[in-house]
PDB file of C-alpha atoms and ligand atoms in Angstrom:
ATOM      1  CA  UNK X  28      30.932 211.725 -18.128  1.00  0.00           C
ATOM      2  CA  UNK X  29      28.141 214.038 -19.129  1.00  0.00           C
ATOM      3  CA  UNK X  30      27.465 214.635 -22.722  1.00  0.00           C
ATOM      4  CA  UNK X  31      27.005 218.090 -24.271  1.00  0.00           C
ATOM      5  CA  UNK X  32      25.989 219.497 -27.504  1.00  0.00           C
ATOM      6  CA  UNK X  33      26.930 223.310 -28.257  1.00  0.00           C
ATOM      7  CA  UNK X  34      24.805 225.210 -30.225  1.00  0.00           C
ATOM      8  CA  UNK X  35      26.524 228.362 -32.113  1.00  0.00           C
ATOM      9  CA  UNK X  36      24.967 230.874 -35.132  1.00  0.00           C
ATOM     10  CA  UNK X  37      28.704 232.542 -35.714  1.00  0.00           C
ATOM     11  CA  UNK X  38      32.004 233.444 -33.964  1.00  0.00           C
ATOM     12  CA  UNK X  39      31.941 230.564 -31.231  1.00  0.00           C
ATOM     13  CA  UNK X  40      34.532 232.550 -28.750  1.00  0.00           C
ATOM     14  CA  UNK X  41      32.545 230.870 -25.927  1.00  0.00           C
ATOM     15  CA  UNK X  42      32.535 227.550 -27.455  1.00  0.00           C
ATOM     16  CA  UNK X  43      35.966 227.865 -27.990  1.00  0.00           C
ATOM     17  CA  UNK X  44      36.250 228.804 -24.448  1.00  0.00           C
ATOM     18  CA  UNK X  45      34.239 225.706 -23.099  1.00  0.00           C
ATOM     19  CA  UNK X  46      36.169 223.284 -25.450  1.00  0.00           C
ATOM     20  CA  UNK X  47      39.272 224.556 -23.706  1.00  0.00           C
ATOM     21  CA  UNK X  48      38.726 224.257 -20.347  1.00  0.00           C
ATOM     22  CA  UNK X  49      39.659 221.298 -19.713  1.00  0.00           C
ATOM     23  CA  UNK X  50      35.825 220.158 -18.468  1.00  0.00           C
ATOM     24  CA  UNK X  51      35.004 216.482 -17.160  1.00  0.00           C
ATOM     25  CA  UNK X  52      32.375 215.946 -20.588  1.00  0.00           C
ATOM     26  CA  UNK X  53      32.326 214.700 -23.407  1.00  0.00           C
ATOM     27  CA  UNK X  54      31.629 217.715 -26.442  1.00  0.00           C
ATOM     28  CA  UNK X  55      29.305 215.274 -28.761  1.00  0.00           C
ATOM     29  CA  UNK X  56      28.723 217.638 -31.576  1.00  0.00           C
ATOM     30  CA  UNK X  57      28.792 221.422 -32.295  1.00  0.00           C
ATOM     31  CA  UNK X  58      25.418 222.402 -34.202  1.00  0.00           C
ATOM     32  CA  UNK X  59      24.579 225.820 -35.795  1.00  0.00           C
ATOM     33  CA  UNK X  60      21.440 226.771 -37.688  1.00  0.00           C
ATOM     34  CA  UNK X  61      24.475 229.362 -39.704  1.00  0.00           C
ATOM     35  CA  UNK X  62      26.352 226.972 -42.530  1.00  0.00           C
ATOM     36  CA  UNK X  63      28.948 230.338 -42.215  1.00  0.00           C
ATOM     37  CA  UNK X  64      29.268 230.073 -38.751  1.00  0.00           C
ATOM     38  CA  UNK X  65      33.097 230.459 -38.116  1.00  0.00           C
ATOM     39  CA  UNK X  66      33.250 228.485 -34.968  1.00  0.00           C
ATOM     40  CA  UNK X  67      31.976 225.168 -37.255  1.00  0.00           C
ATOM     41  CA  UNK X  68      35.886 225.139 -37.790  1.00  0.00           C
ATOM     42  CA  UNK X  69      36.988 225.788 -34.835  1.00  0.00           C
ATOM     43  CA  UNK X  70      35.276 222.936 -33.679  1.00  0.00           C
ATOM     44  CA  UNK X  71      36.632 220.628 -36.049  1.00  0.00           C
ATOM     45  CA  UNK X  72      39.707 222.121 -34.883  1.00  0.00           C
ATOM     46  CA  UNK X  73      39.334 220.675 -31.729  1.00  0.00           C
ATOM     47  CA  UNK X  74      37.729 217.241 -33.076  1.00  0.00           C
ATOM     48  CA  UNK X  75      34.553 218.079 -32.143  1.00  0.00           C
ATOM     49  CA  UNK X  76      31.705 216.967 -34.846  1.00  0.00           C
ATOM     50  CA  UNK X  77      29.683 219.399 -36.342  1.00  0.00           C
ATOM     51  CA  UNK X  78      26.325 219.580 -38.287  1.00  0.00           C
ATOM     52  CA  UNK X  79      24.006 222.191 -39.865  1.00  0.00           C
ATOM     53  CA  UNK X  80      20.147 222.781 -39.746  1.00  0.00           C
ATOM     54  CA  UNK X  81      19.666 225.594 -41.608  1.00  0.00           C
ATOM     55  CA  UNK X  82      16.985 227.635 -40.437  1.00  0.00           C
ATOM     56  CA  UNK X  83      16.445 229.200 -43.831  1.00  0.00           C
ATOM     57  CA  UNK X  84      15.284 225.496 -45.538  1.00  0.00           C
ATOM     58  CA  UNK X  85      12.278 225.279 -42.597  1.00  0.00           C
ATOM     59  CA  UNK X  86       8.667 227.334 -43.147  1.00  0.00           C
ATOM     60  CA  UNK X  87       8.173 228.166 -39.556  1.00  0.00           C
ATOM     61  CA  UNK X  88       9.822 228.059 -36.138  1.00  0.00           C
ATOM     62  CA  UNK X  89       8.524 224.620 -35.439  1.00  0.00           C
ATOM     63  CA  UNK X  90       9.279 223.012 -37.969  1.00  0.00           C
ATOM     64  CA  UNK X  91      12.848 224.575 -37.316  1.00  0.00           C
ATOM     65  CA  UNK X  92      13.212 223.470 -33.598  1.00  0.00           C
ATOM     66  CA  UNK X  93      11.846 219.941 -34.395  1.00  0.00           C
ATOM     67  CA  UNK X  94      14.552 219.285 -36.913  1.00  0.00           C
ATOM     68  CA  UNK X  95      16.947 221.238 -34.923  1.00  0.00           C
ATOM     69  CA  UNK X  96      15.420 218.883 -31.691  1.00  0.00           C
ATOM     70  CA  UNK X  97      16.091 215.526 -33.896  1.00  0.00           C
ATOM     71  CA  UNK X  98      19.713 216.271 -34.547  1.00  0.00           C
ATOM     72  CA  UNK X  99      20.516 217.012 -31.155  1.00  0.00           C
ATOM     73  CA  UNK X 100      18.587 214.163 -29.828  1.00  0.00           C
ATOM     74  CA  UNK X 101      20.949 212.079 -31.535  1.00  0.00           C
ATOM     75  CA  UNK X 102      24.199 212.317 -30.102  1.00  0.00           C
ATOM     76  CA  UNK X 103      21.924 211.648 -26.697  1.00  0.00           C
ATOM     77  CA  UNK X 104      23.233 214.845 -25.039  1.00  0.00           C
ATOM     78  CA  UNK X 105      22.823 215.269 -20.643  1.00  0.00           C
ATOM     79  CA  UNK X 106      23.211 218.966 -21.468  1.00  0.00           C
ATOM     80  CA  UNK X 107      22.590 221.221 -24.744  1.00  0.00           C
ATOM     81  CA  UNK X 108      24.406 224.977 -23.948  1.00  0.00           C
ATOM     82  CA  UNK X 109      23.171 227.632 -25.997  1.00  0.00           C
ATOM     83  CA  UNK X 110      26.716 229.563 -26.974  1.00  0.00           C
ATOM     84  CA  UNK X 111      25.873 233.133 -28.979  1.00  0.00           C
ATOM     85  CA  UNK X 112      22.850 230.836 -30.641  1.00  0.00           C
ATOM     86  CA  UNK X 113      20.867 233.550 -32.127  1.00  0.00           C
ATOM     87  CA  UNK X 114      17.473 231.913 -32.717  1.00  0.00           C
ATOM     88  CA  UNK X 115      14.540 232.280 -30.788  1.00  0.00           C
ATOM     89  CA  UNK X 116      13.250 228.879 -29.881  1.00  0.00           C
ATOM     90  CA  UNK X 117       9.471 227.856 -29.688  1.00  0.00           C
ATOM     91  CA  UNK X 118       8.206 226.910 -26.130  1.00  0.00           C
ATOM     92  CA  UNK X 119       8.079 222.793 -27.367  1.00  0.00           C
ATOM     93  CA  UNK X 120      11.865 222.851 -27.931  1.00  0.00           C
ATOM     94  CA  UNK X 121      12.898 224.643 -24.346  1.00  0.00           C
ATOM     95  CA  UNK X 122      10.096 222.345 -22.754  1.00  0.00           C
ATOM     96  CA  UNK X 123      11.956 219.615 -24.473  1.00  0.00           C
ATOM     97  CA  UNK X 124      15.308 220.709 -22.574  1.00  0.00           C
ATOM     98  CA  UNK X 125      13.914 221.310 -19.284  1.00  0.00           C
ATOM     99  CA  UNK X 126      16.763 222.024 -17.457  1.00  0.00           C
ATOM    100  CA  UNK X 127      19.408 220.998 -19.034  1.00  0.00           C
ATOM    101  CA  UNK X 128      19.827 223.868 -21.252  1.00  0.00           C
ATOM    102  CA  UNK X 129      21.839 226.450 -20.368  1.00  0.00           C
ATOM    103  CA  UNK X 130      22.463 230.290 -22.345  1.00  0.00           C
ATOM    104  CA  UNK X 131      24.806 233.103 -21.973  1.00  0.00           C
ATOM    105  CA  UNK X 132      23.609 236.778 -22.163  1.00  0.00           C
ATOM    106  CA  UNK X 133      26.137 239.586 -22.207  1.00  0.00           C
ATOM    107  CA  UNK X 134      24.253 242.170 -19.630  1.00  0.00           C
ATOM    108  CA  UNK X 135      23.361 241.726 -15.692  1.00  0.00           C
ATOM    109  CA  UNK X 136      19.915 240.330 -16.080  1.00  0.00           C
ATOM    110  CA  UNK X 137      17.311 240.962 -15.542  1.00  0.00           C
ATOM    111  CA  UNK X 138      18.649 244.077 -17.281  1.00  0.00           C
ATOM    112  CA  UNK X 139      18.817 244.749 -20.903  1.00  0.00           C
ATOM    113  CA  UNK X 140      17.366 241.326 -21.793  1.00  0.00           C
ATOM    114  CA  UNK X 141      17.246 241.136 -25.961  1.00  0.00           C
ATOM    115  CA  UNK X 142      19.982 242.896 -28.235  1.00  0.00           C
ATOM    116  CA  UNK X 143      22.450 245.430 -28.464  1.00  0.00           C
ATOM    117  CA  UNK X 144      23.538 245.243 -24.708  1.00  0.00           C
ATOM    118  CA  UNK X 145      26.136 246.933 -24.609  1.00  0.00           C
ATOM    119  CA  UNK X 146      24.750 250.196 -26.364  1.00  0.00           C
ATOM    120  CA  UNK X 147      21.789 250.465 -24.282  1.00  0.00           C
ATOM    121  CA  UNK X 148      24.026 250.197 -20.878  1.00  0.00           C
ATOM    122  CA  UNK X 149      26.328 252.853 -22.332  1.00  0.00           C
ATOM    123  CA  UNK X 150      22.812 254.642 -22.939  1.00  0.00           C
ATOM    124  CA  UNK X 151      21.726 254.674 -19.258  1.00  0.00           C
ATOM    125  CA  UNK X 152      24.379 255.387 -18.075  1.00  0.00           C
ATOM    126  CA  UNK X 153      24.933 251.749 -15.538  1.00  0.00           C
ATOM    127  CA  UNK X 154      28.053 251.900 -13.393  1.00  0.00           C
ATOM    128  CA  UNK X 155      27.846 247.765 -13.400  1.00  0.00           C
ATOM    129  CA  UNK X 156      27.545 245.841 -16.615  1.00  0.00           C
ATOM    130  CA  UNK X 157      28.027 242.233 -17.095  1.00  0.00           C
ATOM    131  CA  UNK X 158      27.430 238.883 -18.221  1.00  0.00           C
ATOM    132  CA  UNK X 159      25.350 236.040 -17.297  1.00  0.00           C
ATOM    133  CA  UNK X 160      24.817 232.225 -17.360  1.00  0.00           C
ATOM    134  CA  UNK X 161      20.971 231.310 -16.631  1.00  0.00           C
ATOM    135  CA  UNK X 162      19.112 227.967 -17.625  1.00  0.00           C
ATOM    136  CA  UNK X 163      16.390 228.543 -20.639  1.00  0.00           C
ATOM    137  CA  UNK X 164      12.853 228.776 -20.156  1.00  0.00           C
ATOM    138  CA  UNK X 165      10.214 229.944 -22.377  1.00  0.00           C
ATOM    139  CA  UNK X 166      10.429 233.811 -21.612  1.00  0.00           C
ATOM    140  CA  UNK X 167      13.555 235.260 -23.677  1.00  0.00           C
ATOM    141  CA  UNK X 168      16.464 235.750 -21.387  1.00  0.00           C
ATOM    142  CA  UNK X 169      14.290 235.376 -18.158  1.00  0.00           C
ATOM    143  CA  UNK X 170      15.289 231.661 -17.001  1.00  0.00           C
ATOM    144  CA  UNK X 171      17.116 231.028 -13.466  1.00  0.00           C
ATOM    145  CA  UNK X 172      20.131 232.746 -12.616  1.00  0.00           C
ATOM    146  CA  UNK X 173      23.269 229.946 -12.425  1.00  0.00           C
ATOM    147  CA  UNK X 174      26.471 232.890 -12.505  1.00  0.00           C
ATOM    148  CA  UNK X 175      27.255 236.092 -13.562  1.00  0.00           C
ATOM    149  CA  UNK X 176      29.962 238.481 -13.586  1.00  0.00           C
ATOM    150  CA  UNK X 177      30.049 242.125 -13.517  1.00  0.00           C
ATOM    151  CA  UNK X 178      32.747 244.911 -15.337  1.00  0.00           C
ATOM    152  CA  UNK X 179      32.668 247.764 -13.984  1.00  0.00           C
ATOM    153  CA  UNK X 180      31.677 250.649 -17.571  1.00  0.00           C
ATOM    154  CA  UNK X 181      34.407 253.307 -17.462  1.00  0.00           C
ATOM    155  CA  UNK X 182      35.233 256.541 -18.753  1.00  0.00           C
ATOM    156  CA  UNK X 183      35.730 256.544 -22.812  1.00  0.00           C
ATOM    157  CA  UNK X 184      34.096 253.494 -23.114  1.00  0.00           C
ATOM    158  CA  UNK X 185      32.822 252.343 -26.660  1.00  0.00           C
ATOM    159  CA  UNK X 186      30.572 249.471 -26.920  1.00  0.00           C
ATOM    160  CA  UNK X 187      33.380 247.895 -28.698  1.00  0.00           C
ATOM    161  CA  UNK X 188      35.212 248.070 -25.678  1.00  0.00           C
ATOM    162  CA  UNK X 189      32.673 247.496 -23.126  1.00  0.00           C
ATOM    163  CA  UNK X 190      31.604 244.175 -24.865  1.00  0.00           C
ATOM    164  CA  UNK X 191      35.545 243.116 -24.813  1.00  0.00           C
ATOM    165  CA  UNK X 192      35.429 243.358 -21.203  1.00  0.00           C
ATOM    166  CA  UNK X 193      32.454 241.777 -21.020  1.00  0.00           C
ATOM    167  CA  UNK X 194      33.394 238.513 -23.250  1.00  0.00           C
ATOM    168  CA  UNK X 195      36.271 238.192 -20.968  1.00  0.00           C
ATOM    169  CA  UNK X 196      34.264 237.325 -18.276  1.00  0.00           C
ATOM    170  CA  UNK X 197      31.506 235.244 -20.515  1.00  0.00           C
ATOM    171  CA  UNK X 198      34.754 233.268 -21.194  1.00  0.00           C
ATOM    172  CA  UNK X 199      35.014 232.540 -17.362  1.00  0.00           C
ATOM    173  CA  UNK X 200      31.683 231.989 -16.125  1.00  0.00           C
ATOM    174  CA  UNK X 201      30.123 229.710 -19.037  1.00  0.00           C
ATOM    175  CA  UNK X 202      32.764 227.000 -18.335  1.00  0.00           C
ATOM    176  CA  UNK X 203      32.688 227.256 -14.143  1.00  0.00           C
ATOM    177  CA  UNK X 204      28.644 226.972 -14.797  1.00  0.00           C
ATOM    178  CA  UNK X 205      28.885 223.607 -17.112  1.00  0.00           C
ATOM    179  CA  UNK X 206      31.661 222.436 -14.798  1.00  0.00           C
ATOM    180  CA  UNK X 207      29.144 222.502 -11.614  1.00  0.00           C
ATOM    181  CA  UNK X 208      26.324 221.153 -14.357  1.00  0.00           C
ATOM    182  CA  UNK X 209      29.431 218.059 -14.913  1.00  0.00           C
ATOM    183  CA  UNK X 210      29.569 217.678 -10.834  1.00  0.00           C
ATOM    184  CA  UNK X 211      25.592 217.228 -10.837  1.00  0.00           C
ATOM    185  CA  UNK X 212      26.231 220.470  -7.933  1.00  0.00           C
ATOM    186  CA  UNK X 213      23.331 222.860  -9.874  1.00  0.00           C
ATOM    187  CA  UNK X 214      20.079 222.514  -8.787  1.00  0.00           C
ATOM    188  CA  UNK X 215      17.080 223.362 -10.213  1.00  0.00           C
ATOM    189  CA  UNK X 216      14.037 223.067  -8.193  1.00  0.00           C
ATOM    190  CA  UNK X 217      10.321 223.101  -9.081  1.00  0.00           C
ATOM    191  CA  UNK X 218       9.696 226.658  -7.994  1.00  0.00           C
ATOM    192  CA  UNK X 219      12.689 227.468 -10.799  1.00  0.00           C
ATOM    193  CA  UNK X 220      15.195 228.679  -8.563  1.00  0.00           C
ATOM    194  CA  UNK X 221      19.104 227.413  -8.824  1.00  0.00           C
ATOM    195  CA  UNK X 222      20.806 226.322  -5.754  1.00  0.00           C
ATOM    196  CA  UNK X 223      25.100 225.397  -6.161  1.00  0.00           C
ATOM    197  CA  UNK X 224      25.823 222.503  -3.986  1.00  0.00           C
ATOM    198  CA  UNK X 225      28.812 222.792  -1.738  1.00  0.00           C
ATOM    199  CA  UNK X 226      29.855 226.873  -2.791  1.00  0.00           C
ATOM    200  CA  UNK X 227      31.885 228.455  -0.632  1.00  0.00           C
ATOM    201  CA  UNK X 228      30.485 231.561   1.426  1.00  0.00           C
ATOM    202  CA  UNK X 229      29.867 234.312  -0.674  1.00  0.00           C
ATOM    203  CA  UNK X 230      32.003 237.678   0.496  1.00  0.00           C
ATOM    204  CA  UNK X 231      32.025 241.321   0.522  1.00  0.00           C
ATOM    205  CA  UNK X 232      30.058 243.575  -2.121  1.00  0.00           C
ATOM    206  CA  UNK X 233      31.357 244.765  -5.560  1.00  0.00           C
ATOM    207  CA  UNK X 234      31.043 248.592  -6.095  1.00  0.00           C
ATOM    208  CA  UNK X 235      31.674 250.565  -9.484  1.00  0.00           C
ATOM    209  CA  UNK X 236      33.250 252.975  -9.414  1.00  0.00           C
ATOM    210  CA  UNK X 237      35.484 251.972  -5.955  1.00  0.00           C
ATOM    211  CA  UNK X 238      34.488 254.138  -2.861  1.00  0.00           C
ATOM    212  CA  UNK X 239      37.017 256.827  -1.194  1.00  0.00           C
ATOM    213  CA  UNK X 240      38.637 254.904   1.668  1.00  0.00           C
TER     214      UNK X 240
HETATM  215  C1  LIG Y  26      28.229 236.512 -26.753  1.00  0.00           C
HETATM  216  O1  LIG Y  26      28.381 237.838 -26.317  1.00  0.00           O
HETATM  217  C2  LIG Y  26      27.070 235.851 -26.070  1.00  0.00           C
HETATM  218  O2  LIG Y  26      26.885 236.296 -24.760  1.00  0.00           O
HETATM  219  C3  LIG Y  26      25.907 236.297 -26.926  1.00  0.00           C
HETATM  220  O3  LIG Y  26      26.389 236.291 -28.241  1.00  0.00           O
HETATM  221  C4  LIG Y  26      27.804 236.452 -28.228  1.00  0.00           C
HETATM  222  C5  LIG Y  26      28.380 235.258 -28.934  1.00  0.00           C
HETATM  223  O4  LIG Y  26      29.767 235.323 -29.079  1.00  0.00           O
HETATM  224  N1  LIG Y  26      24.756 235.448 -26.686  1.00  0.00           N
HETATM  225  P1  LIG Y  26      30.586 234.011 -29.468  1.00  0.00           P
HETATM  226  O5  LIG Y  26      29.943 233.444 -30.721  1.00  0.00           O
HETATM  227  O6  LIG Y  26      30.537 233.064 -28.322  1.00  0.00           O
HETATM  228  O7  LIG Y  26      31.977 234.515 -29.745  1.00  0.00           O
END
């Protein structure tokens, strides 16, 4: 059984999420760089062990990620996911993590990479929003593509609402991508392009708003 650490900075609805879906791993430890983080309990909750690095205590972003790198390194993880972890990490630390280290973003990348999602596809006005699952690589919220999952945005919409609609789906998608990661079915080739073993055929196109028949 694979072995996963989750790192969190707050709410930890998507760990939450993962923890729950009944996944063939084993959750090692829950680790947040937040000491406030409300999902630290939640994991408890579920039995899960937790720890801290406090960004705060470190003087740079290295000396951050290599502290942050030495506690995950000890519960000997096959897969760190990255679950509403809201630090920017140094190019040694993703390096580190080469492809096992998954994040979720809560737009359609490559759009809207960064903050604030939500407002700035209210802003221009997209038909499509969505989330997405992609492996980590140095660039912020560039890596390979593993899943995503599209809303459609729809009259009245607030960003409050918009982002509800939108975590509904992160809550599907981040579990069905570590579940493939569990079945060893995600590849990740040299070039940096993700390939599912044994999906079935991909069908018909999604349209926002839905086209007069
Ligand atoms: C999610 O929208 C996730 O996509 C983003 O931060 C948010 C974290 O929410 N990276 P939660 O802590 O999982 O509830």
């Amino acid at each position: 059984m694979k072995r996963i650490v989750i790192l969190i900075s707050g709410r930890g609805s998507n760990m939450d999420a993962l923890l729950n879906a009944g996944l063939p791993a084993r959750f090692v430890a829950v680790i947040s760089n937040n000491p406030d983080a409300r999902g630290l309990a939640t994991a408890r909750d579920h039995g899960v062990a937790t720890a801290v690095v406090d960004h705060r205590a470190f003087g740079d972003r290295g000396a951050f990620d290599a502290a942050l790198a030495a506690e995950i390194d000890r519960h000997e993880p096959d897969l760190v996911v990255l679950a509403g972890f809201m630090r920017v990490l140094t190019d040694a630390f993703v390096g580190r993590y080469h492809g096992r280290l998954l994040n979720i973003h809560p737009s359609l990348l490559p759009a809207f990479p960064g903050l604030d999602t939500h407002r700035r596809a209210l802003e221009t006005g997209a038909r499509i929003h969505g989330c997405t699952v992609h492996f980590v690589t140095p660039a912020l919220d560039h890596g390979p593509i593993v899943i995503q999952a599209a809303v459609p945005v729809l009259p009245g919409d607030t960003e409050e609402k918009l982002a509800a609609r939108v975590l509904r789906e992160e809550h599907r998608i981040y579990p069905q991508a570590v579940r493939w990661f569990c079945e060893d079915r995600l590849l990740l080739d040299a070039a940096g392009a993700v390939t599912l073993r044994k999906a079935a055929e991909a069908r018909g196109a999604l349209v926002s708003p839905p086209l007069d028949a």
